[in-house]
Amino acid sequence: ERPVSPELRNLPVWYAQWRRNLQSLGPTMSDSQLEASARLATVLLCGEQSAVRIFEKEIERQRPQATAEGLRQLRYIARDEHLHETALRAFCGYLPTADDQHRLKRRAQRFFAGLGRVESLAGHFGQIAQLDSAVCKIMWHLERGALRSTSPLRLLASRIKLDEARHVSVSRRYASALGLDVRTRAEESGQVRAGLVEMLQPVGSAFEQLGVDSDRLFADLRRQRRA
């Protein structure tokens, strides 16, 4: 087995293994899949960057009064999101630049910025739980698309799905502890899912090139159960 390079030391085993896989195999995709991945990665990266900022900001806000366990949970999620962001950046280094990258990035940034404009912190974390649940669904579809079993994108999708499923539970409990009621959570659920699908519409063709039925994916996201 290859030795772990210095920049991968003291990082989770899954991440070190994934980076070695990326470095040795490359993206293992056709040209059309590389182009599709570039467009999709632009959107996914914006989401991970937004998540990192949200949790790091909340850690600072909670530091004076939070319990040790509460801070540990927030730091754990922030670390996961940072690793997802770092992995996506590394993956993008092997991809072409999407022709509509700027437009896709701006569209995604507007969507994620809009999630922070709710009246309460409880509502914001309720949205995060919904969004994380939707990301799990997106990754589930990518896993079952046309990507090779050794594709770094497919392997990363599997890992992100696993991590985000855990984040859903933490964010949901956190929102409830902050006072989010069931009715408000249900209302925001539909809004988040509808907004996410609208944001993803321009990359529907990218999903198709990766073997994902975008109509089915978007329908799944719209009717997803409460997180």
XYZ file of N, CA and C in Angstrom:
681
model
N 0.848 -1.196 0.000
C 0.000 0.000 0.000
C 0.882 1.243 0.000
N 0.426 2.239 -0.728
C 1.187 3.494 -0.789
C 1.274 4.165 0.578
N 2.412 4.792 0.901
C 2.480 5.547 2.153
C 1.591 6.778 2.066
N 1.069 7.195 3.193
C 0.204 8.374 3.216
C 1.069 9.617 3.091
N 0.716 10.482 2.161
C 1.482 11.714 1.979
C 1.306 12.611 3.200
N 2.268 13.519 3.462
C 2.227 14.337 4.678
C 0.922 15.101 4.878
N 0.333 15.620 3.771
C -0.881 16.434 3.931
C -2.096 15.601 4.328
N -1.984 14.252 4.238
C -3.104 13.392 4.594
C -2.967 12.772 5.974
N -1.857 13.047 6.641
C -1.682 12.502 7.983
C -2.632 13.186 8.962
N -3.015 12.448 9.987
C -3.912 12.949 11.028
C -5.304 13.299 10.491
N -5.663 12.715 9.362
C -6.991 12.893 8.805
C -7.711 11.551 8.832
N -9.044 11.552 8.730
C -9.778 10.284 8.766
C -9.279 9.298 7.712
N -9.344 8.029 8.041
C -8.871 6.985 7.132
C -9.600 7.048 5.801
N -10.927 7.286 5.846
C -11.685 7.289 4.590
C -11.158 8.355 3.643
N -10.802 9.530 4.204
C -10.369 10.632 3.350
C -9.002 10.335 2.725
N -8.084 9.804 3.526
C -6.755 9.457 3.008
C -6.866 8.406 1.906
N -7.719 7.417 2.120
C -7.911 6.375 1.103
C -8.529 6.954 -0.170
N -9.508 7.840 0.015
C -10.174 8.449 -1.140
C -9.189 9.290 -1.942
N -8.346 10.065 -1.273
C -7.363 10.894 -1.984
C -6.351 10.036 -2.743
N -5.936 8.925 -2.140
C -5.026 8.027 -2.840
C -5.696 7.451 -4.080
N -6.976 7.126 -3.942
C -7.742 6.609 -5.082
C -7.814 7.654 -6.191
N -8.071 8.899 -5.821
C -8.160 9.979 -6.806
C -6.812 10.202 -7.488
N -5.744 10.209 -6.696
C -4.409 10.481 -7.235
C -3.919 9.359 -8.148
N -4.303 8.128 -7.852
C -3.807 7.007 -8.642
C -4.674 6.703 -9.861
N -5.983 6.891 -9.734
C -6.898 6.547 -10.818
C -7.411 7.742 -11.608
N -7.389 8.930 -11.003
C -8.020 10.065 -11.657
C -9.530 9.905 -11.587
N -10.272 10.734 -12.304
C -11.735 10.683 -12.214
C -12.358 9.415 -12.811
N -11.643 8.688 -13.712
C -12.159 7.490 -14.392
C -13.527 7.739 -15.005
N -13.602 8.745 -15.868
C -14.868 9.111 -16.500
C -14.673 9.415 -17.970
N -15.770 9.362 -18.705
C -15.749 9.788 -20.100
C -15.706 11.313 -20.144
N -15.422 11.864 -21.313
C -15.360 13.323 -21.441
C -16.692 13.975 -21.066
N -17.782 13.377 -21.496
C -19.091 13.957 -21.178
C -19.367 13.899 -19.681
N -18.919 12.826 -19.031
C -19.106 12.721 -17.584
C -18.224 13.712 -16.835
N -17.025 13.970 -17.363
C -16.157 14.970 -16.744
C -16.798 16.349 -16.808
N -17.361 16.694 -17.952
C -18.035 17.984 -18.105
C -19.247 18.081 -17.185
N -20.017 17.001 -17.115
C -21.183 16.991 -16.241
C -20.768 17.126 -14.777
N -19.705 16.425 -14.404
C -19.209 16.477 -13.025
C -18.735 17.875 -12.662
N -18.120 18.568 -13.621
C -17.648 19.933 -13.365
C -18.818 20.847 -13.029
N -19.920 20.692 -13.754
C -21.095 21.533 -13.502
C -21.740 21.181 -12.165
N -21.863 19.894 -11.897
C -22.485 19.461 -10.649
C -21.617 19.807 -9.445
N -20.303 19.623 -9.578
C -19.396 19.916 -8.462
C -19.427 21.393 -8.084
N -19.652 22.269 -9.061
C -19.751 23.705 -8.780
C -20.868 23.980 -7.782
N -21.997 23.317 -7.986
C -23.158 23.507 -7.110
C -22.931 22.845 -5.751
N -22.447 21.623 -5.764
C -22.216 20.905 -4.509
C -21.196 21.621 -3.628
N -20.171 22.179 -4.250
C -19.133 22.875 -3.496
C -19.703 24.095 -2.784
N -20.597 24.811 -3.444
C -21.238 25.971 -2.803
C -22.003 25.537 -1.556
N -22.662 24.382 -1.641
C -23.400 23.880 -0.492
C -22.498 23.528 0.670
N -21.393 22.887 0.389
C -20.465 22.513 1.456
C -19.822 23.750 2.085
N -19.480 24.729 1.274
C -18.898 25.971 1.798
C -19.884 26.684 2.714
N -21.139 26.697 2.316
C -22.179 27.308 3.143
C -22.312 26.583 4.470
N -22.284 25.245 4.435
C -22.417 24.460 5.661
C -21.254 24.711 6.610
N -20.049 24.793 6.072
C -18.874 25.057 6.905
C -19.043 26.389 7.642
N -19.447 27.418 6.922
C -19.626 28.743 7.541
C -20.690 28.712 8.623
N -21.799 28.036 8.353
C -22.905 27.986 9.312
C -22.470 27.340 10.615
N -21.827 26.203 10.535
C -21.474 25.483 11.760
C -20.308 26.148 12.497
N -19.366 26.706 11.776
C -18.278 27.411 12.454
C -18.809 28.643 13.183
N -19.753 29.339 12.556
C -20.356 30.517 13.194
C -21.137 30.119 14.436
N -21.861 29.009 14.368
C -22.641 28.560 15.513
C -21.753 28.074 16.644
N -20.628 27.467 16.324
C -19.687 27.053 17.365
C -19.208 28.266 18.160
N -18.870 29.341 17.460
C -18.422 30.559 18.140
C -19.542 31.164 18.976
N -20.761 31.141 18.456
C -21.902 31.715 19.182
C -22.206 30.920 20.447
N -22.059 29.605 20.364
C -22.421 28.736 21.482
C -21.297 28.545 22.493
N -20.084 28.884 22.105
C -18.930 28.566 22.953
C -19.087 29.003 24.424
N -19.608 30.210 24.724
C -19.679 30.634 26.132
C -20.648 29.821 26.978
N -21.731 29.289 26.371
C -22.751 28.656 27.194
C -23.059 27.201 26.869
N -22.549 26.689 25.782
C -22.908 25.333 25.364
C -22.242 24.280 26.245
N -22.870 23.111 26.292
C -22.254 21.982 26.999
C -21.104 21.438 26.163
N -20.233 20.700 26.805
C -19.099 20.106 26.093
C -19.593 19.175 24.987
N -20.656 18.417 25.273
C -21.187 17.490 24.281
C -21.809 18.241 23.101
N -22.506 19.349 23.404
C -23.102 20.147 22.334
C -22.046 20.702 21.388
N -20.975 21.225 21.959
C -19.892 21.758 21.130
C -19.202 20.642 20.347
N -19.070 19.484 20.977
C -18.434 18.361 20.293
C -19.222 17.967 19.054
N -20.539 17.927 19.178
C -21.391 17.561 18.039
C -21.266 18.590 16.914
N -21.284 19.870 17.265
C -21.166 20.914 16.248
C -19.805 20.864 15.564
N -18.747 20.654 16.337
C -17.399 20.575 15.759
C -17.265 19.352 14.850
N -17.899 18.276 15.252
C -17.834 17.052 14.459
C -18.463 17.269 13.087
N -19.622 17.932 13.065
C -20.283 18.216 11.791
C -19.450 19.195 10.970
N -18.934 20.235 11.616
C -18.125 21.224 10.902
C -16.915 20.554 10.258
N -16.305 19.604 10.954
C -15.147 18.891 10.405
C -15.557 18.036 9.199
N -16.689 17.369 9.315
C -17.190 16.579 8.185
C -17.394 17.459 6.960
N -18.078 18.591 7.175
C -18.391 19.472 6.054
C -17.107 20.037 5.430
N -16.131 20.335 6.279
C -14.856 20.843 5.761
C -14.156 19.780 4.916
N -14.210 18.532 5.351
C -13.601 17.449 4.578
C -14.332 17.248 3.249
N -15.660 17.360 3.272
C -16.424 17.257 2.026
C -16.003 18.367 1.059
N -15.884 19.577 1.603
C -15.471 20.714 0.775
C -14.071 20.489 0.202
N -13.150 20.040 1.048
C -11.773 19.809 0.618
C -11.717 18.722 -0.458
N -12.499 17.666 -0.265
C -12.528 16.582 -1.245
C -13.078 17.064 -2.586
N -14.142 17.842 -2.543
C -14.720 18.359 -3.785
C -13.745 19.279 -4.504
N -13.004 20.076 -3.739
C -11.993 20.948 -4.358
C -10.908 20.111 -5.044
N -10.477 19.057 -4.360
C -9.459 18.183 -4.942
C -9.990 17.528 -6.213
N -11.228 17.090 -6.179
C -11.847 16.463 -7.338
C -11.943 17.451 -8.494
N -12.292 18.694 -8.184
C -12.417 19.731 -9.222
C -11.090 19.983 -9.929
N -9.987 19.711 -9.242
C -8.676 19.898 -9.855
C -8.438 18.980 -11.049
N -9.235 17.935 -11.168
C -9.124 16.995 -12.284
C -10.181 17.252 -13.357
N -11.016 18.256 -13.145
C -12.146 18.488 -14.038
C -11.933 19.725 -14.913
N -12.572 19.761 -16.068
C -12.527 20.982 -16.883
C -13.354 22.073 -16.206
N -13.184 23.306 -16.632
C -13.993 24.402 -16.112
C -15.298 24.462 -16.890
N -16.396 24.421 -16.166
C -17.704 24.460 -16.822
C -17.915 25.813 -17.499
N -18.489 25.794 -18.690
C -18.738 27.040 -19.415
C -19.649 27.983 -18.632
N -20.599 27.418 -17.906
C -21.560 28.237 -17.151
C -21.253 28.231 -15.656
N -19.984 28.018 -15.311
C -19.601 27.908 -13.901
C -20.032 29.125 -13.082
N -19.760 30.313 -13.603
C -20.082 31.525 -12.837
C -21.584 31.625 -12.598
N -22.377 31.354 -13.620
C -23.831 31.451 -13.474
C -24.352 30.418 -12.479
N -23.828 29.197 -12.555
C -24.255 28.158 -11.622
C -23.859 28.512 -10.188
N -22.654 29.046 -10.026
C -22.179 29.409 -8.693
C -23.033 30.513 -8.086
N -23.328 31.528 -8.879
C -24.149 32.634 -8.382
C -25.544 32.155 -7.998
N -26.117 31.288 -8.815
C -27.450 30.750 -8.541
C -27.448 29.961 -7.233
N -26.427 29.107 -7.053
C -26.322 28.310 -5.832
C -26.082 29.201 -4.614
N -25.223 30.184 -4.766
C -24.928 31.077 -3.638
C -26.174 31.838 -3.196
N -27.001 32.259 -4.146
C -28.244 32.960 -3.788
C -29.171 32.040 -3.004
N -29.255 30.799 -3.432
C -30.129 29.855 -2.731
C -29.657 29.626 -1.304
N -28.373 29.322 -1.133
C -27.873 29.018 0.208
C -27.880 30.253 1.109
N -27.626 31.430 0.542
C -27.696 32.652 1.343
C -29.130 32.899 1.805
N -30.087 32.564 0.959
C -31.488 32.763 1.312
C -31.926 31.906 2.479
N -31.287 30.765 2.670
C -31.658 29.896 3.787
C -31.363 30.550 5.134
N -30.427 31.474 5.157
C -30.056 32.118 6.412
C -30.933 33.301 6.787
N -31.942 33.583 5.960
C -32.773 34.763 6.209
C -34.057 34.454 6.969
N -34.094 33.314 7.640
C -35.259 32.995 8.457
C -35.202 33.810 9.744
N -36.340 33.888 10.439
C -36.422 34.758 11.620
C -35.707 34.200 12.839
N -35.575 32.883 12.913
C -34.996 32.295 14.117
C -33.875 31.317 13.781
N -32.995 31.137 14.748
C -31.917 30.169 14.594
C -32.489 28.758 14.544
N -33.568 28.531 15.306
C -34.219 27.221 15.286
C -34.699 26.895 13.872
N -35.313 27.897 13.220
C -35.788 27.701 11.859
C -34.647 27.419 10.896
N -33.525 28.094 11.120
C -32.364 27.901 10.252
C -31.854 26.469 10.355
N -31.755 25.945 11.569
C -31.273 24.578 11.712
C -32.304 23.560 11.258
N -33.575 23.938 11.305
C -34.590 23.082 10.712
C -34.388 22.981 9.213
N -34.029 24.100 8.583
C -33.735 24.101 7.155
C -32.505 23.240 6.846
N -31.504 23.350 7.702
C -30.276 22.577 7.498
C -30.578 21.083 7.544
N -31.429 20.669 8.484
C -31.807 19.260 8.568
C -32.490 18.809 7.280
N -33.368 19.671 6.745
C -34.041 19.351 5.491
C -33.049 19.257 4.338
N -32.143 20.206 4.293
C -31.165 20.241 3.209
C -30.241 19.025 3.270
N -29.788 18.677 4.466
C -28.917 17.510 4.613
C -29.634 16.234 4.181
N -30.918 16.148 4.511
C -31.707 15.001 4.102
C -31.812 14.932 2.582
N -31.968 16.097 1.946
C -32.036 16.144 0.483
C -30.704 15.754 -0.147
N -29.611 16.180 0.462
C -28.284 15.809 -0.045
C -28.108 14.290 0.002
N -28.600 13.659 1.062
C -28.541 12.191 1.144
C -29.235 11.570 -0.065
N -30.391 12.129 -0.424
C -31.146 11.602 -1.566
C -30.369 11.805 -2.870
N -29.759 12.955 -3.045
C -28.966 13.218 -4.255
C -27.817 12.228 -4.359
N -27.120 12.007 -3.249
C -25.988 11.082 -3.253
C -26.442 9.647 -3.500
N -27.604 9.292 -2.996
C -28.169 7.960 -3.237
C -28.367 7.746 -4.731
N -28.878 8.738 -5.412
C -29.093 8.632 -6.853
C -27.766 8.557 -7.604
N -26.773 9.351 -7.177
C -25.466 9.295 -7.840
C -24.823 7.919 -7.689
N -24.970 7.317 -6.516
C -24.416 5.982 -6.283
C -24.982 4.961 -7.272
N -26.219 5.171 -7.667
C -26.909 4.208 -8.523
C -26.962 4.651 -9.984
N -26.130 5.621 -10.335
C -26.065 6.099 -11.704
C -25.109 5.271 -12.542
N -24.466 5.937 -13.517
C -23.601 5.237 -14.477
C -22.125 5.261 -14.101
N -21.801 5.783 -12.920
C -20.398 5.879 -12.510
C -19.830 4.509 -12.168
N -18.545 4.311 -12.497
C -17.874 3.072 -12.138
C -17.794 2.939 -10.620
N -17.688 1.706 -10.160
C -17.609 1.468 -8.716
C -16.360 2.088 -8.101
N -15.308 2.256 -8.934
C -14.058 2.843 -8.441
C -13.982 4.350 -8.667
N -15.023 4.941 -9.246
C -15.007 6.380 -9.522
C -14.914 7.172 -8.226
N -13.972 8.114 -8.128
C -13.880 8.930 -6.917
C -15.180 9.672 -6.595
N -15.924 10.068 -7.633
C -17.175 10.769 -7.367
C -18.200 9.834 -6.727
N -18.273 8.613 -7.217
C -19.205 7.654 -6.620
C -18.793 7.319 -5.190
N -17.512 7.119 -4.962
C -17.035 6.830 -3.613
C -17.286 8.003 -2.674
N -17.079 9.217 -3.174
C -17.317 10.400 -2.349
C -18.811 10.562 -2.065
N -19.648 10.280 -3.058
C -21.097 10.361 -2.856
C -21.533 9.421 -1.738
N -20.952 8.231 -1.702
C -21.288 7.260 -0.649
C -20.906 7.792 0.722
N -19.739 8.427 0.791
C -19.287 8.954 2.080
C -20.128 10.142 2.525
N -20.407 11.049 1.611
C -21.215 12.215 1.962
C -22.603 11.775 2.415
N -23.182 10.797 1.738
C -24.505 10.292 2.137
C -24.471 9.779 3.576
N -23.438 9.021 3.904
C -23.295 8.476 5.253
C -23.184 9.591 6.286
N -22.340 10.568 6.020
C -22.135 11.666 6.972
C -23.389 12.529 7.115
N -24.016 12.876 5.995
C -25.171 13.768 6.054
C -26.361 13.117 6.750
N -26.475 11.795 6.649
C -27.558 11.108 7.363
C -27.407 11.323 8.875
N -26.175 11.306 9.348
C -25.923 11.562 10.764
C -26.183 13.028 11.110
N -25.828 13.927 10.188
C -26.040 15.350 10.433
C -27.524 15.691 10.542
N -28.352 15.003 9.775
C -29.800 15.248 9.826
C -30.300 15.084 11.249
N -29.911 13.983 11.886
C -30.368 13.704 13.246
C -29.900 14.778 14.223
N -28.633 15.182 14.107
C -28.086 16.193 15.017
C -28.772 17.534 14.806
N -28.914 17.963 13.562
C -29.526 19.258 13.266
C -30.993 19.294 13.667
N -31.694 18.180 13.480
C -33.106 18.113 13.856
C -33.261 18.262 15.364
N -32.429 17.536 16.121
C -32.488 17.651 17.580
C -32.116 19.059 18.029
N -31.147 19.640 17.373
C -30.689 20.980 17.726
C -31.802 21.996 17.480
N -32.478 21.868 16.333
C -33.580 22.779 16.019
C -34.701 22.653 17.042
N -35.018 21.425 17.441
C -36.069 21.204 18.431
C -35.685 21.793 19.780
N -34.415 21.627 20.156
C -33.948 22.186 21.425
C -34.016 23.702 21.433
N -33.876 24.306 20.248
C -33.955 25.757 20.130
C -35.403 26.248 20.029
N -36.352 25.311 19.979
C -37.759 25.691 20.018
C -38.527 25.577 18.719
N -37.987 24.891 17.725
C -38.709 24.760 16.455
C -39.883 23.801 16.627
N -41.100 24.282 16.295
C -42.281 23.431 16.445
C -42.532 22.637 15.167
N -43.353 21.612 15.304
C -43.610 20.684 14.209
C -44.249 21.388 13.013
N -45.169 22.290 13.248
C -45.861 22.971 12.155
C -44.893 23.815 11.326
N -44.050 24.582 12.015
C -43.077 25.417 11.312
C -42.098 24.560 10.533
N -41.692 23.451 11.126
C -40.755 22.562 10.451
C -41.373 22.006 9.165
N -42.649 21.655 9.227
C -43.329 21.116 8.048
C -43.442 22.162 6.947
N -43.746 23.408 7.329
C -43.869 24.483 6.350
C -42.530 24.757 5.662
N -41.468 24.815 6.458
C -40.151 25.108 5.900
C -39.623 23.948 5.068
N -40.075 22.738 5.398
C -39.651 21.571 4.636
C -39.992 21.724 3.162
N -41.251 22.071 2.883
C -41.677 22.231 1.497
C -40.945 23.352 0.795
N -40.707 24.451 1.512
C -40.029 25.603 0.914
C -38.583 25.275 0.568
N -37.903 24.595 1.472
C -36.500 24.241 1.230
C -36.392 23.298 0.036
N -37.234 22.282 0.004
C -37.159 21.294 -1.069
C -37.516 21.897 -2.425
N -38.532 22.761 -2.429
C -38.910 23.403 -3.690
C -37.803 24.328 -4.179
N -37.197 25.071 -3.256
C -36.106 25.968 -3.629
C -34.886 25.218 -4.120
N -34.611 24.092 -3.496
C -33.464 23.281 -3.907
C -33.657 22.743 -5.321
N -34.840 22.222 -5.607
C -35.114 21.687 -6.939
C -35.002 22.793 -7.986
N -35.529 23.970 -7.677
C -35.431 25.090 -8.616
C -33.968 25.449 -8.877
N -33.152 25.448 -7.823
C -31.733 25.763 -7.974
C -31.017 24.716 -8.822
N -31.428 23.448 -8.693
C -30.766 22.353 -9.390
C -31.227 22.162 -10.834
N -32.302 22.804 -11.224
C -32.842 22.600 -12.571
C -31.799 22.765 -13.678
N -30.942 23.789 -13.639
C -29.952 23.958 -14.714
C -28.930 22.824 -14.822
N -28.762 22.032 -13.749
C -27.810 20.918 -13.827
C -28.528 19.581 -14.001
N -29.796 19.647 -14.391
C -30.531 18.412 -14.656
C -29.860 17.580 -15.728
N -29.354 18.244 -16.771
C -28.673 17.513 -17.848
C -27.375 16.878 -17.361
N -26.720 17.512 -16.389
C -25.491 16.939 -15.829
C -25.810 15.641 -15.094
N -26.898 15.628 -14.342
C -27.315 14.390 -13.677
C -27.565 13.292 -14.711
N -28.230 13.667 -15.809
C -28.548 12.685 -16.844
C -27.274 12.071 -17.432
N -26.254 12.897 -17.655
C -25.002 12.399 -18.220
C -24.268 11.468 -17.256
N -24.610 11.564 -15.988
C -24.005 10.688 -14.981
C -24.903 9.491 -14.682
N -25.932 9.303 -15.510
C -26.793 8.138 -15.368
C -27.898 8.281 -14.351
N -28.210 9.519 -13.963
C -29.272 9.773 -12.987
C -30.480 10.355 -13.714
N -31.636 9.776 -13.487
C -32.887 10.299 -14.049
C -33.251 11.564 -13.274
N -33.031 12.717 -13.878
C -33.234 13.978 -13.152
C -34.697 14.189 -12.778
N -35.628 13.760 -13.640
C -37.052 13.915 -13.310
C -37.401 13.118 -12.053
N -36.885 11.900 -11.989
C -37.140 11.071 -10.805
C -36.474 11.668 -9.570
N -35.234 12.129 -9.735
C -34.525 12.746 -8.612
C -35.287 13.942 -8.080
N -35.684 14.850 -8.970
C -36.383 16.060 -8.529
C -37.723 15.725 -7.886
N -38.407 14.707 -8.427
C -39.671 14.285 -7.825
C -39.438 13.731 -6.421
N -38.360 12.951 -6.263
C -38.015 12.412 -4.941
C -37.724 13.537 -3.957
N -37.020 14.548 -4.418
C -36.684 15.665 -3.535
C -37.929 16.438 -3.123
N -38.844 16.625 -4.046
C -40.064 17.384 -3.745
C -40.945 16.684 -2.716
N -41.017 15.369 -2.806
C -41.928 14.647 -1.907
C -41.211 14.031 -0.714
N -39.958 14.384 -0.528
C -39.195 13.807 0.572
C -39.891 14.073 1.903
N -39.874 13.066 2.748
C -40.519 13.192 4.043
C -39.802 14.185 4.943
N -40.501 14.613 5.964
C -39.929 15.557 6.924
C -38.660 15.002 7.530
N -37.600 15.853 7.533
C -36.335 15.425 8.164
C -36.408 15.643 9.664
